[in-house]
Amino acid sequence: MSGKIFPVSMPKWGMTMEEGKVTDWLISEGGAVNEGDEIVEIETDKISNVVESQTSGILVRHLVVEGSTYKVGSLIGVIIDGDVKENEIDNFIKKFESEEKIKTDTKEATNKTEKLQVGNLELNFLEVFCEKPEEETIVFVHGFGGDLNSWSYNQVELSTHFNTISLDLPGHGGSALEVDSGNVSELSEILISLFEKKEINQAHLVGHSLGGAISLLMAYTKPEIFKTLTLICPVLPGCKTNTEFLEGFIFADSRKQMRSVVSELYANPKIVNRNFIDETLKSRRFDGAKQALSKIKDANFLPSGEGSFQLPPLEEIKAPIQIIQGSEDKIIKFSEYDLLPPNIKIHELNGSGHMPQMEEHNQVNKIIEAFIHQTRGSI
Amino acid sequence: MSIKTFRQALNEALHLEMSRDKNVIIFGEDVCGGTGGTGEKDAWGGAFGVTKGLLSEFGPDRIMDTPITESAFVGAAVGAAMTGLRPVTEIMFVDFLGVCFDQIFNQAAKVRYMFGGKADMPMVLRASYGAGASSASQHSQALYPIFTHIPGLKVVVPSNPYDAKGLLINAIRDEDPVIFLEHKMLYDFSGEVPDEAYTVPFGEAGIIREGKDVTLISLGKMVNVCQEAADELAKENVAASILDLRTISPLDEETILEFTEETGRVVVVDEAYPRCGVAADVSSIIVEKAFSDLKAPIKKVTPPHSPVPYAPNLEQAFLPSSQNVIDAVKEVIRGEK
């Protein structure tokens, strides 16, 4: 055999993903692919996305049919590069399937969220540890109205080199719905208490949207703990948040309404599937959920969409800061990049809306990882 | 979040609402004691154990046993609701509601309309329904179409514990009379149910799964039958969507039509008698509003137009099975234009 055979397998996007549905083959059987080409569209219980080719060659086999669901890790296609005989492909498939069976039989239980009492609040969080326990920790802080599932595409991925923890902010997801004032300083203090209680004394912060502002305050208050700061589409002084979106994200009460609201989050609204909308609606239908979100919204945003809270000047934050922006963000408008301190690196991702950590997760993960490695030497 | 049975989910909903609002009261036959009990109150909590533990917590002023006179205590519920209480009345079997049609059809359902919208009627009538327990013809019917026929009533038929809890909470908070029917074979069926109070709204069908080839529209216990059928069909590469209507009044026409458009093939699976039933009603709506989306005629899977048999083998033959659903799906696929 002078050529090479490469598997295309069902990806694992996020902790809870156990299977995925093949919705559309984007390359037909026998078609040529280049590295990075979109091969097949997969829908999970959360979201739809595409599998990119890890190699160049010919997609010789579609092993699964559109509309059906397959386990994570199962072989869905085969790519060859060079001269490969039919029976070699058949043997490859047989071997892959028998090995995969052993792997799935011995696979560990899916990661489960845990709860911890912080003050009088119960907080829901998810830890995914790296195999090397001495590694540093990445902390993920989601934005307004979201939950720890905002990091479905990032946490597992980044846990190959880091210990990771994501959490539900008070008033969100599986955490207690009671908030006192609901403003970002209160929220950042609660999170700091969580980390003190968990004895995490070195961590890298990744904060999205309002979670960016919260992360900024945490880094300012506890420079000895938080070593780097990655802000994704953050709420910063001088930015304007789409308040119509905030209102709709809390109060939309039918699938139709919620779909039109949630679509605003993404550059490509097709990424939103029915399950994601149902889950968002479900979370709003708990007693007290809408009130908690309203309170947090009113405590942090003026009717104009400007933030009503004070953030420390970015120059006074010790941790190196980088910002990841979506070029088509419809939620937060920020035009004062020129006024930011010059040492803050800004990555603008094309084709991404307000959720680059989902829409362009590969790039975002690489940017986060590179940033932490690069700053390690200087710490 | 923990795993709870359908029965526990309902019990939790009653608990939470009675704690939240002192106007919520419960009465019915044996809701304190229970059939088969030793006469000791609170030992059973109704014929199916749904109200167990409520007496000791909320006391005899808020949960009481009634004589075996549905006509009297359903009438009492109508009166109580008009005075501002929120009665949740348990009728052992929906089959027994025949003796109080006037109270339900002419009083409860008409109050808001005939008082020009000035009166509320926040009452819930809970009852078991359905076949499978060999309870014979007078204790096994799926009579929800009769109530769906009457404007002014809301009709709820949950299929799983999560929905049962959220729908019952929503029913108790609703200002209109709600007929809430629980399939007796589902009480021990379990699933994930959060401990907190939450609602599941009326008029929004549940999307149990999505598949591009055919849409199975169903409710109550028949949703499980559809799931079994869809699992089998998947092995033959037929991908089925399943809609769980959850409430048939109001009915989520929008989702029904949306899935009809997406899949072009529809099978409606209903445990009620075939004439003037939910399957007939849903089919007529689709034909009237989405005929051009259909690739083949709709199939209905229902029991025959016959009383529910007592003999277990005949009862099973009477009930729609997953095989009946699979056959119907294949027929729809074969019958394409």
Coordinates of C-alpha atoms in Angstrom, one line a residue, chain B residues 43-172:
Chain B
A43 CA -51.7 5.5 54.7
W44 CA -52.3 5.4 50.9
G45 CA -53.1 8.8 49.5
G46 CA -55.7 8.0 46.9
A47 CA -56.4 5.0 44.7
F48 CA -52.9 5.5 43.1
G49 CA -51.0 7.0 46.0
V50 CA -50.5 10.4 44.4
T51 CA -51.7 12.4 47.4
K52 CA -49.8 10.5 50.0
G53 CA -48.2 12.6 52.8
L54 CA -50.2 15.7 52.0
L55 CA -52.7 15.2 54.9
S56 CA -50.0 15.2 57.6
E57 CA -48.4 18.2 56.2
F58 CA -51.3 20.4 55.3
G59 CA -54.0 19.1 57.6
P60 CA -57.7 18.1 57.2
D61 CA -58.8 21.6 56.4
R62 CA -57.0 21.5 53.1
I63 CA -57.2 17.9 52.1
M64 CA -60.3 15.9 52.6
D65 CA -62.0 12.6 51.7
T66 CA -65.4 12.8 50.1
P67 CA -68.3 10.4 49.8
I68 CA -68.5 8.3 46.6
T69 CA -70.5 11.0 44.8
E70 CA -68.6 12.6 42.0
S71 CA -71.6 14.7 41.1
A72 CA -71.5 16.4 44.5
F73 CA -67.8 17.0 44.9
V74 CA -67.1 18.1 41.4
G75 CA -70.0 20.5 41.8
A76 CA -68.4 21.6 45.1
A77 CA -65.1 22.2 43.3
V78 CA -66.9 24.5 40.8
G79 CA -68.4 26.5 43.7
A80 CA -65.1 26.6 45.6
A81 CA -63.2 27.9 42.5
M82 CA -65.8 30.6 42.1
T83 CA -65.1 31.8 45.6
G84 CA -61.4 32.1 45.0
L85 CA -60.1 28.7 46.2
R86 CA -58.0 26.6 43.9
P87 CA -59.4 23.1 44.3
V88 CA -57.6 20.1 42.9
T89 CA -60.1 17.3 42.7
E90 CA -59.2 13.7 42.2
I91 CA -61.6 11.4 40.4
M92 CA -60.3 7.8 40.5
F93 CA -61.1 7.0 36.9
V94 CA -62.0 9.4 34.2
D95 CA -64.8 6.9 33.3
F96 CA -66.7 8.1 36.3
L97 CA -67.0 11.7 35.1
G98 CA -70.1 10.8 33.2
V99 CA -72.2 11.4 36.3
C100 CA -71.0 15.1 36.5
F101 CA -71.2 16.3 32.9
D102 CA -73.5 19.1 33.9
Q103 CA -71.1 20.4 36.5
I104 CA -68.2 20.2 34.0
F105 CA -69.8 21.1 30.7
N106 CA -72.5 23.6 31.7
Q107 CA -71.0 25.1 34.8
A108 CA -67.2 25.0 35.0
A109 CA -66.7 25.4 31.3
K110 CA -69.2 28.3 30.9
V111 CA -68.5 30.5 34.0
R112 CA -65.9 32.7 32.4
Y113 CA -67.9 33.1 29.2
M114 CA -71.3 33.7 30.7
F115 CA -70.1 36.2 33.3
G116 CA -68.5 38.2 30.6
G117 CA -65.0 37.3 31.7
K118 CA -65.5 38.6 35.2
A119 CA -65.3 35.2 37.0
D120 CA -62.3 32.9 37.2
M121 CA -62.6 29.1 37.4
P122 CA -59.2 27.9 38.8
M123 CA -60.1 24.2 39.3
V124 CA -58.2 21.1 38.3
L125 CA -59.9 17.7 37.9
R126 CA -57.3 15.0 38.1
A127 CA -58.2 11.5 36.9
S128 CA -56.6 8.3 35.8
Y129 CA -57.3 7.0 32.3
G130 CA -56.2 4.3 29.9
A131 CA -56.0 0.6 29.4
G132 CA -53.4 -2.0 30.2
A133 CA -54.2 -2.9 33.8
S134 CA -57.0 -5.3 32.9
S135 CA -59.5 -3.0 34.7
A136 CA -62.3 -3.7 32.2
S137 CA -64.5 -1.5 30.1
Q138 CA -65.6 0.9 32.8
H139 CA -62.2 1.7 34.2
S140 CA -59.9 1.8 31.2
Q141 CA -61.1 4.4 28.7
A142 CA -59.2 7.3 27.2
L143 CA -62.0 9.8 27.3
Y144 CA -60.0 13.0 26.7
P145 CA -61.7 13.8 23.4
I146 CA -65.0 14.3 25.1
F147 CA -63.5 17.2 27.2
T148 CA -61.5 18.5 24.3
H149 CA -64.8 19.0 22.4
I150 CA -66.0 21.5 25.0
P151 CA -64.9 25.1 24.7
G152 CA -63.8 26.6 28.0
L153 CA -62.0 23.4 29.3
K154 CA -58.3 22.8 29.1
V155 CA -57.2 19.2 28.6
V156 CA -53.8 18.0 29.7
V157 CA -52.4 14.5 29.1
P158 CA -48.7 14.2 30.2
S159 CA -46.4 11.4 29.0
N160 CA -43.5 11.6 31.4
P161 CA -42.6 12.6 34.9
Y162 CA -40.9 15.9 34.0
D163 CA -43.8 17.1 32.1
A164 CA -46.3 15.7 34.6
K165 CA -44.9 17.9 37.4
G166 CA -44.5 21.1 35.3
L167 CA -48.0 20.7 33.7
L168 CA -49.7 20.1 37.0
I169 CA -48.1 23.2 38.5
N170 CA -49.2 25.1 35.4
A171 CA -52.7 23.7 35.7
I172 CA -53.0 24.7 39.4

